[in-house]
Amino acid sequence: MFTGIVEELGEVVRTTETGGDSALVAIRGPLVTSDARHGDSIAVNGVCLTVVDVDAGVFTADVMGETLRRSALGALRAGDPVNLERAAALGSRLGGHLVQGHVDGVGELISREPAAQWETVRFRLPAALSRYVVEKGSITIDGVSLTVAEVGDDWFAVGLIPTTLKLTTLGAKGVGDPVNLEVDVLAKYVERLLGDRLPGGGR
């Protein structure tokens, strides 16, 4: 479990195809590896990955085919920056919201509108996810916990403060760039619990 508060802007060292629809990724992150051990969880652009090995500030992790298909990790190349967050510790402050690190789909940045102290950024999202996104609700974009400012039929907008623009990958994203999206898991549980009471049987 994570909070969506990025701890460090890491860097992809290399990606290696391992066959069988999978890959091994190596990522430099001195902070998140300072206490990392084999089997620990680290979120990379919002995707929960399991640490295989740690060496001199670089950790490696296996990326399965399901993850490659449902996220934008497959597009990462050596030198790319990535948002990193260690799993939340029991009893720590919840600065963002409850984030599982299970990507629901890939969105696309469609516009940026700079302002004096912040920037409004709009993203297109898959149609299947639109019902889970509400104004003033929470959403995770590339591992960053954000509050939805506006919602359209197939898009939503968030406001990015200077800290987010400077300390995460979202500050450098351009129009057309893909992003990993994780909607608020509470919305999905509510839908499931209501079941047949909802049109379409909650699906």
mmCIF file of C-alpha atoms in Angstrom:
data_model
loop_
_atom_site.group_PDB
_atom_site.id
_atom_site.type_symbol
_atom_site.label_atom_id
_atom_site.label_comp_id
_atom_site.label_asym_id
_atom_site.label_seq_id
_atom_site.Cartn_x
_atom_site.Cartn_y
_atom_site.Cartn_z
ATOM 1 C CA MET A 1 0.000 0.000 0.000
ATOM 2 C CA PHE A 2 1.213 3.500 -0.892
ATOM 3 C CA THR A 3 0.067 7.084 -0.365
ATOM 4 C CA GLY A 4 0.833 8.693 -3.735
ATOM 5 C CA ILE A 5 3.433 11.030 -2.234
ATOM 6 C CA VAL A 6 6.509 10.671 -4.439
ATOM 7 C CA GLU A 7 9.707 10.323 -2.410
ATOM 8 C CA GLU A 8 12.262 10.512 -5.167
ATOM 9 C CA LEU A 9 12.684 11.120 -8.867
ATOM 10 C CA GLY A 10 14.619 8.062 -9.997
ATOM 11 C CA GLU A 11 16.150 7.065 -13.314
ATOM 12 C CA VAL A 12 15.836 3.953 -15.446
ATOM 13 C CA VAL A 13 19.273 2.350 -15.803
ATOM 14 C CA ARG A 14 18.275 -0.410 -18.198
ATOM 15 C CA THR A 15 15.418 -2.656 -19.250
ATOM 16 C CA THR A 16 16.031 -6.237 -20.330
ATOM 17 C CA GLU A 17 13.542 -8.540 -22.005
ATOM 18 C CA THR A 18 13.551 -11.845 -20.173
ATOM 19 C CA GLY A 19 11.279 -13.798 -22.513
ATOM 20 C CA GLY A 20 7.856 -15.167 -21.810
ATOM 21 C CA ASP A 21 6.243 -11.736 -22.087
ATOM 22 C CA SER A 22 8.212 -10.185 -19.234
ATOM 23 C CA ALA A 23 11.131 -7.860 -18.545
ATOM 24 C CA LEU A 24 13.678 -6.980 -15.887
ATOM 25 C CA VAL A 25 14.046 -3.293 -15.091
ATOM 26 C CA ALA A 26 16.892 -1.642 -13.194
ATOM 27 C CA ILE A 27 16.221 1.740 -11.591
ATOM 28 C CA ARG A 28 18.521 4.146 -9.761
ATOM 29 C CA GLY A 29 17.008 5.549 -6.571
ATOM 30 C CA PRO A 30 19.443 6.208 -3.701
ATOM 31 C CA LEU A 31 16.711 7.229 -1.249
ATOM 32 C CA VAL A 32 14.245 4.398 -1.806
ATOM 33 C CA THR A 33 17.040 1.818 -1.858
ATOM 34 C CA SER A 34 18.634 3.085 1.361
ATOM 35 C CA ASP A 35 16.676 0.519 3.385
ATOM 36 C CA ALA A 36 15.347 -1.724 0.598
ATOM 37 C CA ARG A 37 15.694 -5.479 0.727
ATOM 38 C CA HIS A 38 14.796 -8.382 -1.514
ATOM 39 C CA GLY A 39 11.001 -8.735 -1.596
ATOM 40 C CA ASP A 40 10.184 -5.130 -0.649
ATOM 41 C CA SER A 41 7.654 -3.140 -2.660
ATOM 42 C CA ILE A 42 8.498 0.078 -4.489
ATOM 43 C CA ALA A 43 6.045 1.983 -6.667
ATOM 44 C CA VAL A 44 7.521 2.996 -10.040
ATOM 45 C CA ASN A 45 5.315 5.555 -11.808
ATOM 46 C CA GLY A 46 2.469 4.198 -9.705
ATOM 47 C CA VAL A 47 3.129 0.518 -10.419
ATOM 48 C CA CYS A 48 3.901 -1.673 -7.414
ATOM 49 C CA LEU A 49 7.049 -3.661 -8.192
ATOM 50 C CA THR A 50 8.870 -6.207 -6.033
ATOM 51 C CA VAL A 51 12.561 -5.669 -5.410
ATOM 52 C CA VAL A 52 14.692 -8.543 -6.710
ATOM 53 C CA ASP A 53 18.111 -7.108 -5.939
ATOM 54 C CA VAL A 54 19.739 -3.909 -4.635
ATOM 55 C CA ASP A 55 23.253 -2.759 -5.503
ATOM 56 C CA ALA A 56 24.848 0.670 -5.048
ATOM 57 C CA GLY A 57 21.600 2.630 -5.120
ATOM 58 C CA VAL A 58 20.099 0.639 -7.996
ATOM 59 C CA PHE A 59 17.287 -1.868 -7.581
ATOM 60 C CA THR A 60 16.017 -4.405 -10.080
ATOM 61 C CA ALA A 61 12.474 -5.722 -10.426
ATOM 62 C CA ASP A 62 10.631 -8.156 -12.650
ATOM 63 C CA VAL A 63 7.803 -6.748 -14.754
ATOM 64 C CA MET A 64 5.239 -9.317 -15.853
ATOM 65 C CA GLY A 65 3.295 -9.276 -19.097
ATOM 66 C CA GLU A 66 0.072 -8.221 -17.382
ATOM 67 C CA THR A 67 1.835 -5.161 -15.991
ATOM 68 C CA LEU A 68 3.356 -4.306 -19.374
ATOM 69 C CA ARG A 69 -0.059 -4.521 -21.033
ATOM 70 C CA ARG A 70 -1.965 -2.493 -18.438
ATOM 71 C CA SER A 71 0.585 0.231 -17.780
ATOM 72 C CA ALA A 72 3.044 2.501 -19.568
ATOM 73 C CA LEU A 73 6.099 0.778 -18.068
ATOM 74 C CA GLY A 74 6.744 -1.046 -21.339
ATOM 75 C CA ALA A 75 7.655 2.294 -22.954
ATOM 76 C CA LEU A 76 10.409 3.100 -20.442
ATOM 77 C CA ARG A 77 13.952 3.382 -21.757
ATOM 78 C CA ALA A 78 17.356 3.915 -20.139
ATOM 79 C CA GLY A 79 17.657 7.479 -18.868
ATOM 80 C CA ASP A 80 13.924 8.031 -18.385
ATOM 81 C CA PRO A 81 12.930 9.651 -15.067
ATOM 82 C CA VAL A 82 10.435 7.782 -12.882
ATOM 83 C CA ASN A 83 8.450 8.587 -9.760
ATOM 84 C CA LEU A 84 9.448 6.381 -6.830
ATOM 85 C CA GLU A 85 7.740 5.657 -3.511
ATOM 86 C CA ARG A 86 8.400 3.005 -0.889
ATOM 87 C CA ALA A 87 5.469 1.121 0.622
ATOM 88 C CA ALA A 88 3.805 3.014 3.460
ATOM 89 C CA ALA A 89 4.795 1.990 6.972
ATOM 90 C CA LEU A 90 2.056 1.153 9.464
ATOM 91 C CA GLY A 91 1.444 4.211 11.608
ATOM 92 C CA SER A 92 2.905 6.712 9.131
ATOM 93 C CA ARG A 93 0.982 9.817 8.092
ATOM 94 C CA LEU A 94 -1.311 9.390 5.092
ATOM 95 C CA GLY A 95 -0.351 12.462 3.111
ATOM 96 C CA GLY A 96 -2.151 11.525 -0.097
ATOM 97 C CA HIS A 97 -4.767 8.763 -0.287
ATOM 98 C CA LEU A 98 -4.789 4.968 -0.232
ATOM 99 C CA VAL A 99 -2.958 3.805 -3.360
ATOM 100 C CA GLN A 100 -2.549 0.129 -4.200
ATOM 101 C CA GLY A 101 -0.017 0.422 -6.993
ATOM 102 C CA HIS A 102 -2.359 -1.544 -9.256
ATOM 103 C CA VAL A 103 -2.744 0.447 -12.470
ATOM 104 C CA ASP A 104 -6.275 0.483 -13.892
ATOM 105 C CA GLY A 105 -5.382 1.852 -17.297
ATOM 106 C CA VAL A 106 -3.252 4.217 -19.351
ATOM 107 C CA GLY A 107 -4.322 7.799 -19.940
ATOM 108 C CA GLU A 108 -2.924 10.496 -22.212
ATOM 109 C CA LEU A 109 -1.947 14.090 -21.502
ATOM 110 C CA ILE A 110 -4.015 16.306 -23.789
ATOM 111 C CA SER A 111 -3.304 19.883 -22.652
ATOM 112 C CA ARG A 112 -1.362 22.075 -20.236
ATOM 113 C CA GLU A 113 -2.469 25.546 -19.082
ATOM 114 C CA PRO A 114 0.198 27.400 -17.071
ATOM 115 C CA ALA A 115 -0.854 29.946 -14.453
ATOM 116 C CA ALA A 116 1.050 32.160 -12.024
ATOM 117 C CA GLN A 117 1.494 29.603 -9.230
ATOM 118 C CA TRP A 118 0.201 26.337 -10.654
ATOM 119 C CA GLU A 119 -0.655 24.559 -13.876
ATOM 120 C CA THR A 120 -3.901 22.957 -15.012
ATOM 121 C CA VAL A 121 -3.265 19.702 -16.851
ATOM 122 C CA ARG A 122 -5.906 17.663 -18.686
ATOM 123 C CA PHE A 123 -5.762 13.947 -19.363
ATOM 124 C CA ARG A 124 -7.830 11.631 -21.535
ATOM 125 C CA LEU A 125 -8.873 8.466 -19.735
ATOM 126 C CA PRO A 126 -10.227 5.072 -20.895
ATOM 127 C CA ALA A 127 -14.013 4.999 -21.129
ATOM 128 C CA ALA A 128 -14.222 2.113 -18.657
ATOM 129 C CA LEU A 129 -12.663 4.272 -15.934
ATOM 130 C CA SER A 130 -14.706 7.448 -16.386
ATOM 131 C CA ARG A 131 -17.418 6.396 -13.922
ATOM 132 C CA TYR A 132 -14.876 6.199 -11.097
ATOM 133 C CA VAL A 133 -13.570 9.749 -11.553
ATOM 134 C CA VAL A 134 -15.464 12.540 -9.808
ATOM 135 C CA GLU A 135 -14.805 16.212 -9.167
ATOM 136 C CA LYS A 136 -12.862 16.707 -5.914
ATOM 137 C CA GLY A 137 -12.185 12.968 -5.764
ATOM 138 C CA SER A 138 -8.753 11.353 -5.666
ATOM 139 C CA ILE A 139 -6.836 9.851 -8.559
ATOM 140 C CA THR A 140 -3.275 8.600 -8.976
ATOM 141 C CA ILE A 141 -1.319 9.705 -12.057
ATOM 142 C CA ASP A 142 2.061 8.025 -12.528
ATOM 143 C CA GLY A 143 2.092 7.355 -8.796
ATOM 144 C CA VAL A 144 1.184 10.914 -7.770
ATOM 145 C CA SER A 145 -1.888 11.376 -5.569
ATOM 146 C CA LEU A 146 -3.950 14.242 -6.979
ATOM 147 C CA THR A 147 -7.366 15.834 -6.565
ATOM 148 C CA VAL A 148 -9.626 15.967 -9.613
ATOM 149 C CA ALA A 149 -10.499 19.573 -10.476
ATOM 150 C CA GLU A 150 -12.764 19.025 -13.498
ATOM 151 C CA VAL A 151 -14.351 16.064 -15.243
ATOM 152 C CA GLY A 152 -15.627 15.606 -18.800
ATOM 153 C CA ASP A 153 -17.049 12.620 -20.665
ATOM 154 C CA ASP A 154 -13.638 11.214 -21.526
ATOM 155 C CA TRP A 155 -11.217 13.532 -19.731
ATOM 156 C CA PHE A 156 -10.366 15.036 -16.375
ATOM 157 C CA ALA A 157 -8.162 17.866 -15.145
ATOM 158 C CA VAL A 158 -5.923 18.366 -12.142
ATOM 159 C CA GLY A 159 -4.022 21.337 -10.755
ATOM 160 C CA LEU A 160 -0.274 20.878 -10.276
ATOM 161 C CA ILE A 161 1.518 23.018 -7.700
ATOM 162 C CA PRO A 162 5.192 24.040 -8.154
ATOM 163 C CA THR A 163 6.420 21.241 -5.866
ATOM 164 C CA THR A 164 4.686 18.580 -7.966
ATOM 165 C CA LEU A 165 5.922 20.146 -11.197
ATOM 166 C CA LYS A 166 9.503 20.186 -9.919
ATOM 167 C CA LEU A 167 9.771 16.917 -8.000
ATOM 168 C CA THR A 168 7.806 14.486 -10.200
ATOM 169 C CA THR A 169 7.769 13.446 -13.840
ATOM 170 C CA LEU A 170 4.497 15.310 -14.385
ATOM 171 C CA GLY A 171 6.347 18.594 -14.756
ATOM 172 C CA ALA A 172 8.087 17.389 -17.931
ATOM 173 C CA LYS A 173 5.258 15.439 -19.564
ATOM 174 C CA GLY A 174 4.181 16.668 -22.974
ATOM 175 C CA VAL A 175 0.961 16.485 -24.961
ATOM 176 C CA GLY A 176 0.424 12.922 -26.145
ATOM 177 C CA ASP A 177 2.534 11.323 -23.422
ATOM 178 C CA PRO A 178 0.991 8.255 -21.725
ATOM 179 C CA VAL A 179 0.441 8.114 -17.953
ATOM 180 C CA ASN A 180 -0.503 5.328 -15.560
ATOM 181 C CA LEU A 181 -3.881 5.828 -13.904
ATOM 182 C CA GLU A 182 -5.212 4.276 -10.729
ATOM 183 C CA VAL A 183 -8.708 5.321 -9.675
ATOM 184 C CA ASP A 184 -9.827 5.433 -6.063
ATOM 185 C CA VAL A 185 -10.270 1.817 -4.952
ATOM 186 C CA LEU A 186 -13.139 2.849 -2.649
ATOM 187 C CA ALA A 187 -15.256 3.717 -5.708
ATOM 188 C CA LYS A 188 -14.729 0.223 -7.120
ATOM 189 C CA TYR A 189 -15.666 -1.436 -3.823
ATOM 190 C CA VAL A 190 -18.863 0.634 -3.580
ATOM 191 C CA GLU A 191 -19.800 -0.381 -7.117
ATOM 192 C CA ARG A 192 -19.152 -4.041 -6.334
ATOM 193 C CA LEU A 193 -21.130 -3.966 -3.093
ATOM 194 C CA LEU A 194 -24.137 -2.341 -4.707
ATOM 195 C CA GLY A 195 -24.068 -5.023 -7.397
ATOM 196 C CA ASP A 196 -27.412 -5.533 -9.120
ATOM 197 C CA ARG A 197 -28.816 -2.321 -7.731
ATOM 198 C CA LEU A 198 -26.787 -0.424 -10.325
ATOM 199 C CA PRO A 199 -27.568 -0.333 -14.067
ATOM 200 C CA GLY A 200 -25.606 -3.077 -15.767
ATOM 201 C CA GLY A 201 -25.197 -5.045 -12.572
ATOM 202 C CA GLY A 202 -22.364 -2.866 -11.276
ATOM 203 C CA ARG A 203 -20.164 -3.416 -14.317
#
